[in-house]
Short mmCIF file of C-alpha atoms in Angstrom, two decimals:
data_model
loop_
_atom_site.label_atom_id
_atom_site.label_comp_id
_atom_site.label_asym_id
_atom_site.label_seq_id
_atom_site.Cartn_x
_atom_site.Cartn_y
_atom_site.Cartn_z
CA UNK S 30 18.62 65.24 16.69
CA UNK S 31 17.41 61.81 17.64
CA UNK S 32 16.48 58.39 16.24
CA UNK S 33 16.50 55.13 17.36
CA UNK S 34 19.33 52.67 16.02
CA UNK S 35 18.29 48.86 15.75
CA UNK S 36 19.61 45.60 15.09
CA UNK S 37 18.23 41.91 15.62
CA UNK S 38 17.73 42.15 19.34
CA UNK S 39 15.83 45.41 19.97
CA UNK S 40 15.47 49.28 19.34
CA UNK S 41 17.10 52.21 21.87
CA UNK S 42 17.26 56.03 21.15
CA UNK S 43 20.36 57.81 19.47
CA UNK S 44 21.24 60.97 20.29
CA UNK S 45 23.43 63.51 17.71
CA UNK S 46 24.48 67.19 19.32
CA UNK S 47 25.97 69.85 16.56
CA UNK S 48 29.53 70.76 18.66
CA UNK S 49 29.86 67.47 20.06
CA UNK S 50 29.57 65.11 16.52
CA UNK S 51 33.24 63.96 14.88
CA UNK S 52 32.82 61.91 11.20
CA UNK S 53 34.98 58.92 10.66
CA UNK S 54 35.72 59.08 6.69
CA UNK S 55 37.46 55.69 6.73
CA UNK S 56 40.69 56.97 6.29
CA UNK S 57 40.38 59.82 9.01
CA UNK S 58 38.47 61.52 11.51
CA UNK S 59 37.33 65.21 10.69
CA UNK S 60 34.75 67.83 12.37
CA UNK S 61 34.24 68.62 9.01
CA UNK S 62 33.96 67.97 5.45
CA UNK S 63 33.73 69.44 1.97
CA UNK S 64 31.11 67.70 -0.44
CA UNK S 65 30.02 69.35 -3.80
CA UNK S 66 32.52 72.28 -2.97
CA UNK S 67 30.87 73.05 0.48
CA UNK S 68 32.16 72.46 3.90
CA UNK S 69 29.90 71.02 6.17
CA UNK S 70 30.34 69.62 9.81
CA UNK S 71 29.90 66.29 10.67
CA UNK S 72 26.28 67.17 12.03
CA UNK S 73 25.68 68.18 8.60
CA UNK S 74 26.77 65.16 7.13
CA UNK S 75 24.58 63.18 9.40
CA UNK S 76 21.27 65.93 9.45
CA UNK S 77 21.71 65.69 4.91
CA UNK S 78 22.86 62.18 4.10
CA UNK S 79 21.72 59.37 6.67
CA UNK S 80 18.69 58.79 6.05
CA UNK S 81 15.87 55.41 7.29
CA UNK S 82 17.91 51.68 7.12
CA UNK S 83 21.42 53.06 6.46
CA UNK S 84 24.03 51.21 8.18
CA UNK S 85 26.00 53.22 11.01
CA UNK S 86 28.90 52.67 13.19
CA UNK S 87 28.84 54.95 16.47
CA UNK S 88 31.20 55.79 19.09
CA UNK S 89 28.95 56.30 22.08
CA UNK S 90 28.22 56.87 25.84
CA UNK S 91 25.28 56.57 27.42
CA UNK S 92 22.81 58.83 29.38
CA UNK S 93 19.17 59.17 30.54
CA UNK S 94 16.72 61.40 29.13
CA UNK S 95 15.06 64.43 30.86
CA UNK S 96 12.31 61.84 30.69
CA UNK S 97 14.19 58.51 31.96
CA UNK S 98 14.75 56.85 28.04
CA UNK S 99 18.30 54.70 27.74
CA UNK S 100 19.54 57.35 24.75
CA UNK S 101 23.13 56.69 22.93
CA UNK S 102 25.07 59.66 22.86
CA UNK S 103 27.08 59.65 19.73
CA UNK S 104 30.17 61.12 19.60
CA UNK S 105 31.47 59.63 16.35
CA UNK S 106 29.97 57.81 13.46
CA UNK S 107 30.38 56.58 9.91
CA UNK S 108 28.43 55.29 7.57
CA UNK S 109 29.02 51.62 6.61
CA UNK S 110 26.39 50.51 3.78
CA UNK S 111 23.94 53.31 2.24
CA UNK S 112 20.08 52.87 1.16
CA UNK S 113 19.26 54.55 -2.05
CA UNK S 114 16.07 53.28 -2.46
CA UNK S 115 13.40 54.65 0.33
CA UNK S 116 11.43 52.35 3.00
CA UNK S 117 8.01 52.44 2.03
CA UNK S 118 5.53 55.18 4.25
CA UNK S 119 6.33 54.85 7.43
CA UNK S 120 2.91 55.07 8.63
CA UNK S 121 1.32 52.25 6.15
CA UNK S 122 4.01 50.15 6.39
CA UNK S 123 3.93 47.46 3.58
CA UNK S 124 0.17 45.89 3.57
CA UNK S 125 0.33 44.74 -0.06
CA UNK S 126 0.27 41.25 -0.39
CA UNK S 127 2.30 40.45 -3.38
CA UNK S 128 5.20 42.64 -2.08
CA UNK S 129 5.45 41.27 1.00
CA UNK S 130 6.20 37.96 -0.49
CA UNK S 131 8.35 39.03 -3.69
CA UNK S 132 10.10 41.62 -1.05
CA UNK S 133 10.23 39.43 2.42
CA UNK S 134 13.29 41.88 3.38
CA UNK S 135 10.91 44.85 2.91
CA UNK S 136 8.35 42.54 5.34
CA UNK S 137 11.07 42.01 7.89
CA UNK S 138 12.12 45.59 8.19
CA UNK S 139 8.72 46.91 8.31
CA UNK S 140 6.51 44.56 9.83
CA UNK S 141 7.67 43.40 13.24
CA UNK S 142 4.79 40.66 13.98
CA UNK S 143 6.61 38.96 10.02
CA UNK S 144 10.23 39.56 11.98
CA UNK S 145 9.04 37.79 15.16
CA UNK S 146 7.10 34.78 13.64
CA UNK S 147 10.28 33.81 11.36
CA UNK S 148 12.45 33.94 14.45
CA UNK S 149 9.86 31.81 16.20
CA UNK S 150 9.31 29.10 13.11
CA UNK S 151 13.39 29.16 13.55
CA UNK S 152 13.16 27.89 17.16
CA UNK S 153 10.15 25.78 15.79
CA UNK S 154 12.65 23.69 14.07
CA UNK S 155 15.53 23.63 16.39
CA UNK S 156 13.12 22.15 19.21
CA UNK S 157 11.91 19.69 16.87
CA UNK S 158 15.62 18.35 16.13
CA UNK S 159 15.88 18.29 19.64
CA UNK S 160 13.34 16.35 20.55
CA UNK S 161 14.55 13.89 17.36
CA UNK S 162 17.88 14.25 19.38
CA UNK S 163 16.49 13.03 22.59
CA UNK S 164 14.78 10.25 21.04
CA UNK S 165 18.03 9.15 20.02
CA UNK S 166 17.35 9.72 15.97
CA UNK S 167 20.34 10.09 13.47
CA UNK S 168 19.82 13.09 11.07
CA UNK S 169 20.88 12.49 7.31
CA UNK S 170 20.86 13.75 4.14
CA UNK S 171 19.61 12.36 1.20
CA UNK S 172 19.35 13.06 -3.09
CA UNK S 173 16.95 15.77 -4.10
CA UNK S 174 17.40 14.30 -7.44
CA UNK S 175 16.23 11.14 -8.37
CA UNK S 176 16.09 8.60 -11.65
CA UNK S 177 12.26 8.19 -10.18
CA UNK S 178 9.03 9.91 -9.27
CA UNK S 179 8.55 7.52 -5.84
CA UNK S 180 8.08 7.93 -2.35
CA UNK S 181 4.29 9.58 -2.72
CA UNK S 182 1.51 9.96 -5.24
CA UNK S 183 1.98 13.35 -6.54
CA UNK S 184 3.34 14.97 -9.88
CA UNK S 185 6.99 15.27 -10.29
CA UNK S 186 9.26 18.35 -11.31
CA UNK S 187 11.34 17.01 -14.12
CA UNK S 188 15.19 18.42 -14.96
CA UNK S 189 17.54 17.73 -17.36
CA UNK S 190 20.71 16.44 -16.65
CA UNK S 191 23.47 18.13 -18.95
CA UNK S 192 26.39 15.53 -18.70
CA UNK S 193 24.29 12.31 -18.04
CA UNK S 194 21.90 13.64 -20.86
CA UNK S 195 19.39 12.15 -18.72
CA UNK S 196 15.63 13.24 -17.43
CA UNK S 197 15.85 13.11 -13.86
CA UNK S 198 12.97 14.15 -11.10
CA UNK S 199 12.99 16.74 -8.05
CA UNK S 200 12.50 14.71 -5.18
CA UNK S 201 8.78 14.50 -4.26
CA UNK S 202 10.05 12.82 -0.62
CA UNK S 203 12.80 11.18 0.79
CA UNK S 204 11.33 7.73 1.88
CA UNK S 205 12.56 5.49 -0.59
CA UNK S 206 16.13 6.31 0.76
CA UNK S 207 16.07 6.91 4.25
CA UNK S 208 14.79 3.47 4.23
CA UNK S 209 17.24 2.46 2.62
CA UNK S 210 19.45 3.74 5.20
CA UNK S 211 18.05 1.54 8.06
CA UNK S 212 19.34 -1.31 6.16
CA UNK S 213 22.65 -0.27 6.84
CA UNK S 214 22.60 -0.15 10.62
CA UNK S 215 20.78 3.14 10.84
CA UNK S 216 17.64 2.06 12.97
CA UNK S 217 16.25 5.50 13.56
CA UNK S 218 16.89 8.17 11.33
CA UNK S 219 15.29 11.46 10.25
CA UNK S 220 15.30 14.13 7.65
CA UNK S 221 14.47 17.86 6.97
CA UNK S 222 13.83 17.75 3.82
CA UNK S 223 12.74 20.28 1.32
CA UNK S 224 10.62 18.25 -1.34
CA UNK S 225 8.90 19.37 -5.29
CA UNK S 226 5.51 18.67 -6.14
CA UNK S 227 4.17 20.06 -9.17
CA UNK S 228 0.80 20.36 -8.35
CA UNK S 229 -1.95 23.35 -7.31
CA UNK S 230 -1.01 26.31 -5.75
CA UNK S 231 -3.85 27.78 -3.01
CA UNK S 232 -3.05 29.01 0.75
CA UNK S 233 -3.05 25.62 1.61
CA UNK S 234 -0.35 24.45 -1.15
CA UNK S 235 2.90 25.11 -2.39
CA UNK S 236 5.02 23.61 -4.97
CA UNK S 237 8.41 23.87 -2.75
CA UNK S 238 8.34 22.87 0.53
CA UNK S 239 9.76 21.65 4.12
CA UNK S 240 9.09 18.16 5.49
CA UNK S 241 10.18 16.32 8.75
CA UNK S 242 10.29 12.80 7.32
CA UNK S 243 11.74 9.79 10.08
CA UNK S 244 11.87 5.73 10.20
CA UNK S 245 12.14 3.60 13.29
CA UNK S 246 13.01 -0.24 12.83
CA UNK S 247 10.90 -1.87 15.04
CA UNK S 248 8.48 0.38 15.38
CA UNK S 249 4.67 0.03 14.16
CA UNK S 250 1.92 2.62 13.06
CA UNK S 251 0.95 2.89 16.35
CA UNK S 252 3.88 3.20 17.96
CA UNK S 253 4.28 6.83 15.77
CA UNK S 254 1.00 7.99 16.61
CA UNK S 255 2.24 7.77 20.62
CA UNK S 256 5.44 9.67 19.56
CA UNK S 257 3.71 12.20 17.73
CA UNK S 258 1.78 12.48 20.61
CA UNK S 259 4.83 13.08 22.70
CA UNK S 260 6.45 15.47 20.24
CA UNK S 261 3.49 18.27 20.43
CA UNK S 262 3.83 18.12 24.21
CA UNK S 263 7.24 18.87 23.85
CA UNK S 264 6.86 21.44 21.41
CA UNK S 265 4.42 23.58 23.71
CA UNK S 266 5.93 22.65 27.06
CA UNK S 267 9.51 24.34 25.23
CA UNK S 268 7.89 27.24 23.08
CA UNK S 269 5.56 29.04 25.71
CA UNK S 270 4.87 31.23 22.46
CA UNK S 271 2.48 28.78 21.16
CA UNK S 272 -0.71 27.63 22.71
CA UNK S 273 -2.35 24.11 22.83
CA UNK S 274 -5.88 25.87 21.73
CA UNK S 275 -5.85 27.97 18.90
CA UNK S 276 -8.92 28.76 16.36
CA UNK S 277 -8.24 27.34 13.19
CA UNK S 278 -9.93 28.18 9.81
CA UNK S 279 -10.96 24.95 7.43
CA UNK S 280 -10.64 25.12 3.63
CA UNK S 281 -14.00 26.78 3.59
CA UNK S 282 -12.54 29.39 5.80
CA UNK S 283 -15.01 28.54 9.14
CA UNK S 284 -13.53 28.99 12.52
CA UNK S 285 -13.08 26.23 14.92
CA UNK S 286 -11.42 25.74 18.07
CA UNK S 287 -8.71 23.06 18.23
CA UNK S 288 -7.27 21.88 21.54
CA UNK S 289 -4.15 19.94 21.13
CA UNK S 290 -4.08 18.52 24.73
CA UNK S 291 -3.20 14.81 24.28
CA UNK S 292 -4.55 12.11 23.93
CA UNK S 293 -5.78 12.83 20.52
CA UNK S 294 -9.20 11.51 18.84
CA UNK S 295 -8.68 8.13 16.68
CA UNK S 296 -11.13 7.82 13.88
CA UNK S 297 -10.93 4.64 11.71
CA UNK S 298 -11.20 5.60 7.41
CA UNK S 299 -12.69 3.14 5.82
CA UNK S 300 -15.59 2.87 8.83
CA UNK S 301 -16.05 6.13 8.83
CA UNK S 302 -16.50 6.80 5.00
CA UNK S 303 -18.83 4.17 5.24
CA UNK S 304 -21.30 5.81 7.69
CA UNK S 305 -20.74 9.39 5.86
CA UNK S 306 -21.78 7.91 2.47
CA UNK S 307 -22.80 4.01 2.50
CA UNK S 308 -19.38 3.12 0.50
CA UNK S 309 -16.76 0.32 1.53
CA UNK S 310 -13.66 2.05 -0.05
CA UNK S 311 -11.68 -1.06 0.97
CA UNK S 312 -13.59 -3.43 -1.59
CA UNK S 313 -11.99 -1.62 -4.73
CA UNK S 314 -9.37 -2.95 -6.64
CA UNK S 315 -7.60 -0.57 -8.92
CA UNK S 316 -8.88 -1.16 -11.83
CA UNK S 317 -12.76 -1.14 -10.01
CA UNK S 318 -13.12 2.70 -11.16
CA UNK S 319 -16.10 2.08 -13.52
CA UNK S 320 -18.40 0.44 -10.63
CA UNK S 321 -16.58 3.38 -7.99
CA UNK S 322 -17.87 6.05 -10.02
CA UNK S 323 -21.38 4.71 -10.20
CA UNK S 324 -21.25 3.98 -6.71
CA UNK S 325 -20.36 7.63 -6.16
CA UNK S 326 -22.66 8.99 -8.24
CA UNK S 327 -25.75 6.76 -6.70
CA UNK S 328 -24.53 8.21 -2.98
CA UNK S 329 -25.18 11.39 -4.51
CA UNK S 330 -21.56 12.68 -4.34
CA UNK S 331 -20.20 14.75 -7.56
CA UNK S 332 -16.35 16.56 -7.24
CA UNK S 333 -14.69 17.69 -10.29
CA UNK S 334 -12.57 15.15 -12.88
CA UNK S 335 -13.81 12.07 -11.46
CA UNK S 336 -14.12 10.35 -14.43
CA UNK S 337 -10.79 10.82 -14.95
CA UNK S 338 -8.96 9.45 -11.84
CA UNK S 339 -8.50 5.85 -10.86
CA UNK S 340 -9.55 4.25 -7.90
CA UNK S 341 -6.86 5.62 -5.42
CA UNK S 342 -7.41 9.20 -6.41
CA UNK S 343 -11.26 8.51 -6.25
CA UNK S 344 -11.18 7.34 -2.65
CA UNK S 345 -8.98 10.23 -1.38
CA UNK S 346 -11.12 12.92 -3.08
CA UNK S 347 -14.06 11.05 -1.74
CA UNK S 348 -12.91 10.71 1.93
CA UNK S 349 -11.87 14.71 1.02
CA UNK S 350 -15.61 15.16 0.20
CA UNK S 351 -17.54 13.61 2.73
CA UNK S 352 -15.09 13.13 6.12
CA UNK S 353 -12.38 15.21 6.59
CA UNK S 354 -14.23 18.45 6.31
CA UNK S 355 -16.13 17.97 9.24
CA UNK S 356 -12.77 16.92 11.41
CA UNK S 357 -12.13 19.53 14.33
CA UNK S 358 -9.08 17.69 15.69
CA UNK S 359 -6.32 16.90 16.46
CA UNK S 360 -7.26 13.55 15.10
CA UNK S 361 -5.70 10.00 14.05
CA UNK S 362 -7.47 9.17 10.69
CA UNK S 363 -6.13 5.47 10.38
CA UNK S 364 -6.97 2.37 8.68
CA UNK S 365 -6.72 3.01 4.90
CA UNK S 366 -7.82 1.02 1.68
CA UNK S 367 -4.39 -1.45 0.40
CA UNK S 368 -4.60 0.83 -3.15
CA UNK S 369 -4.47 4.13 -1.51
CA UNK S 370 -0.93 3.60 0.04
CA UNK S 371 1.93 1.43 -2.32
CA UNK S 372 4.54 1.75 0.02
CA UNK S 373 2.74 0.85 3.31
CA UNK S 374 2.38 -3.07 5.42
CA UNK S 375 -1.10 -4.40 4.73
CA UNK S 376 -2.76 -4.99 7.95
CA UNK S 377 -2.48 -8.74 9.26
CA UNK S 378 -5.96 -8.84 10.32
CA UNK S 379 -7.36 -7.22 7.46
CA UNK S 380 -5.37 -7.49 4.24
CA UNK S 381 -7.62 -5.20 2.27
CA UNK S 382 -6.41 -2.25 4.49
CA UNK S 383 -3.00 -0.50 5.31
CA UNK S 384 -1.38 0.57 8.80
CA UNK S 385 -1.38 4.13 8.25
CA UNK S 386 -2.52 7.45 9.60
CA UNK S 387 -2.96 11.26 8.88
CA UNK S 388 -3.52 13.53 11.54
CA UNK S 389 -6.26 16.19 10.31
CA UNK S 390 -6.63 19.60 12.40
CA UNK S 391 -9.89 20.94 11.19
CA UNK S 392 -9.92 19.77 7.20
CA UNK S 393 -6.05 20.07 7.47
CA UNK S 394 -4.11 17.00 7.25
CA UNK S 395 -0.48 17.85 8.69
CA UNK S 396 1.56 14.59 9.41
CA UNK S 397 0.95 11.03 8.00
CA UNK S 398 2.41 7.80 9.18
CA UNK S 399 2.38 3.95 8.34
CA UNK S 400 3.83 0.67 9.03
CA UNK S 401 6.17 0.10 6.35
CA UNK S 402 6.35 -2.59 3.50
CA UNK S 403 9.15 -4.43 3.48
CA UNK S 404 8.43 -7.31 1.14
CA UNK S 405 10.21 -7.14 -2.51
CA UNK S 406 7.69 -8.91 -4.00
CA UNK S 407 4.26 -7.30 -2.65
CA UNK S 408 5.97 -3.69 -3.15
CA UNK S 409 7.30 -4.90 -7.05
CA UNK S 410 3.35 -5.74 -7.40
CA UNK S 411 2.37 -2.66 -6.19
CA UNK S 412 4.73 -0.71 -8.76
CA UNK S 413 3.61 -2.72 -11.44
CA UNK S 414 -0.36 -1.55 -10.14
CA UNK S 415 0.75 2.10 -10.05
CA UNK S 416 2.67 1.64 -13.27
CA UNK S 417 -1.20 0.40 -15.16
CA UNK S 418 -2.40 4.12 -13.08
CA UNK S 419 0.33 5.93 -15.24
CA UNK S 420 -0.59 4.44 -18.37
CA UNK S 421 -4.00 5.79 -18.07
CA UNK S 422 -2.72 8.76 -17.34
CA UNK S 423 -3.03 9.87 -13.53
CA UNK S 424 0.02 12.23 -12.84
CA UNK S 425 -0.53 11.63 -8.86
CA UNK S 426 0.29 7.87 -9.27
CA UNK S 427 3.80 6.71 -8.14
CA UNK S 428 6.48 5.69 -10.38
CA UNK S 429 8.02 2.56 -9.83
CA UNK S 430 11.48 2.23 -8.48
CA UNK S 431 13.60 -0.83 -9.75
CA UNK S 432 16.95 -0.09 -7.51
CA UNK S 433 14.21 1.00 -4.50
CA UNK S 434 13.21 -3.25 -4.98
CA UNK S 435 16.91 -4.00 -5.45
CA UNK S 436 17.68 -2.81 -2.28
CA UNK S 437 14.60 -4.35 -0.51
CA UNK S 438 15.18 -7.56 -2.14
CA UNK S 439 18.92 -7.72 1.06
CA UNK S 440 16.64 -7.24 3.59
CA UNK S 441 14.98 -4.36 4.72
CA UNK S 442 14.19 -4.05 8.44
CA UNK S 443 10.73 -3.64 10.07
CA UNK S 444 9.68 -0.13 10.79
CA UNK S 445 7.40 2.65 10.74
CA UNK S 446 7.86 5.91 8.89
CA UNK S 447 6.66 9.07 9.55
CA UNK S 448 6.19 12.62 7.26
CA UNK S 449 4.96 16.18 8.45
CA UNK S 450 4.46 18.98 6.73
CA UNK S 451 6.61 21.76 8.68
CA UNK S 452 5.23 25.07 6.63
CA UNK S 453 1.57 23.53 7.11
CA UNK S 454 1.83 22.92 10.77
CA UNK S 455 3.64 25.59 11.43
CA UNK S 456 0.71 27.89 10.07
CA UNK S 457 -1.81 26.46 12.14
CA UNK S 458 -0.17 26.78 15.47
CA UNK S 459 0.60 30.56 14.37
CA UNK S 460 -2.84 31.45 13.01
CA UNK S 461 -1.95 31.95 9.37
CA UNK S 462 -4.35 31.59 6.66
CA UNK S 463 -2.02 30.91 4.15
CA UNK S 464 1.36 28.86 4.06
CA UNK S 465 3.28 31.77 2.32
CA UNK S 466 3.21 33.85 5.31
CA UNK S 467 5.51 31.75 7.36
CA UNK S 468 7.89 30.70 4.29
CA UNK S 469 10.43 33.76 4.00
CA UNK S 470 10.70 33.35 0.25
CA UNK S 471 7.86 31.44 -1.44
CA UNK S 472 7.81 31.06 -5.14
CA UNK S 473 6.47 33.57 -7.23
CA UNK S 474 5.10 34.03 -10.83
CA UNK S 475 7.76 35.95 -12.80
CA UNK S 476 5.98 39.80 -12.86
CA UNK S 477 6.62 39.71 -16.59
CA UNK S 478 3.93 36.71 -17.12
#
């Protein structure tokens, strides 16, 4: 009889012959054995009861086939973990879409091209710490629960705390404290951080998911776009698995090709809103949403809700409506309105605009970057702004956080931060249409609901 026997770094035949087969009971060795009051030989044993994705142990020697295959001889075995449950049909394999992701292990056993591109995210993330490493970053680790919804605009997961009796929220991104990190001698640290955001779910979204988040004292918004830059060269030049040009579907699920051969395209926000719709986004103070609106509306641009977001929200969806879907990429979106971004330096130049970037890869954004605010006072003002957002109800606005100003309020150092999405990134370079397919467990809907 033969099979093939397979573990995590390939597959080679297995060969069983009737007179030449011992079985290893765990206590003993025997030719053969009774079970349900028959004898049987140890062939038996193996020919009735091993069966698809048990685990064996062999005793072996090796040979070549009549037709040149590597076989394992087996001259002893014993079974060391049993399957009761069948693999699905060999022959389909498992194509449906809501087991793969409830079942991953099911994926991984079937589905070799799901095996290979989780090993390969793996190595993903080891060459990105080593690149961190060789740019002379210090990985840390900070709370993934926090007293406030801060770091970005986005809806918080909320928790109860059983001995503090206190509400506290699942971190929505670790900025607030790895910058307050490089006050205490740190200048360049990073995280890989898994981050909450209770918000849509669509191929493009999940609740739960992995960030590469990093600040650099002395370091401006431009000074990250150059290291980004730097990083994706490194990534391809060590992972010969990926390619620089890839064909990338946008939201509206049209094919582009994407070349990621530096340097990359820059493309200024606010100037370029302005020539897809007539609109100055940086003119609009946060309460401006009334004359916004109408100004939308007379550009003849409608999305959904509008009437109920403020001016930050409006901006984004409107730069979301009129810009970023025709992006190809890979491009440095850059020069955003002061209200869109709380926790960013207002540009010296132009104080109604912020040093920060997203890099968009066909409607995709993937990484975003700023210089960083480091004044107490202008970030306590900005709070107080997002705290009026909060009041009117937008659940994307950021909470304010006192003991974030505290800390400000010794000193903070000048520096540039940096967040990308790893799942999202990650997708693209691998040709996935949806983020679940490179997660190995992504959150499901109970099967009861």
């Amino acid at each position: 009889a033969f099979g093939k026997i397979i573990d995590n770094t390939n597959s080679i035949q297995i060969c069983f012959m009737k007179d030449k087969l011992v079985f290893n009971t765990w206590r003993e060795v025997v030719e053969n054995i009774v079970i349900e009051w028959e004898e049987k030989s140890a062939y038996k044993v193996m020919e009735k009861f091993v069966n698809v994705w048990d685990y064996v142990w062999v005793k072996w020697d090796l040979f070549l086939t009549q037709h040149g295959e590597l076989t394992i001889f087996v001259k002893e075995f014993q079974i060391l973990s049993k399957a009761v449950r069948p693999l699905p049909e060999k022959f389909h394999w498992v194509t449906d879409q809501e087991t793969l992701y409830r079942q991953r292990y099911l994926d991984l056993i079937m589905n070799d091209e799901t095996y290979q591109r989780m090993k390969l995210r793996s190595k993903f993330i080891k060459t990105l710490r080593d690149f961190y490493d060789n740019s002379e970053f210090i990985e840390v680790e900070t709370p993934v629960l926090w007293n406030a919804a801060s770091g970005a605009a986005a809806a918080p997961f909320i928790t109860h705390h059983n001995d503090f009796d206190q509400e506290f929220f699942l971190r929505i991104s670790p900025e607030t404290f790895l910058k307050r990190v490089t006050m205490g001698r740190f200048e360049r640290v990073v995280e890989f951080a898994r981050d909450f955001r209770n918000e849509w779910s669509d191929p493009s979204h999940m609740q739960e998911f992995t960030m590469i988040e990093h600040y650099a004292c002395w370091w401006n918004f431009e000074d990250n776009m150059k290291f980004i830059e730097e990083m994706f060269d490194f990534v391809f030049k060590n992972i010969p698995e990926l390619s620089k040009v890839i064909d990338v579907k946008d939201k509206a699920w049209n094919p582009r090709t994407v070349n990621f051969q530096t340097p990359w395209q820059r493309i200024d926000y606010v100037q370029w809103v302005k020539w897809a719709c007539g609109i100055d986004v940086s003119k609009y103070l946060p309460w401006d949403e009334k004359k916004l609106i109408a100004d939308i509306k007379a550009a003849w641009v409608q999305f959904d809700w509008m009437d109920k977001m403020w001016v930050p929200t409006l901006i984004d969806y409107l730069y979301k409506k009129v810009l970023r879907p025709g992006i190809t990429g890979p491009a440095f979106v850059y020069n955003y309105p002061k209200t869109m971004q709380p926790l960013a330096r207002q540009n010296d130049a132009n104080p109604d605009i912020v040093e920060q970037f997203q890099v968009v890869v066909n409607g995709w954004e993937i990484c975003k970057a700023y210089s960083e605010l480091v004044d107490p006072e202008i970030q306590k003002a900005n709070f107080d702004a997002q705290s009026w957002a909060i009041e009117r109800w937008d659940e994307e606005a950021t909470s304010p956080d006192e003991e974030f100003v505290l800390a400000m309020e010794y000193g903070m150092p000048p520096q540039s931060g940096f967040g990308m999405w790893i799942d999202r990134v990650f997708s693209l370079l691998t040709a996935q249409e949806n983020l679940r397919d490179v997660v190995l467990f992504p959150l499901m809907k109970n099967k009861n609901n």
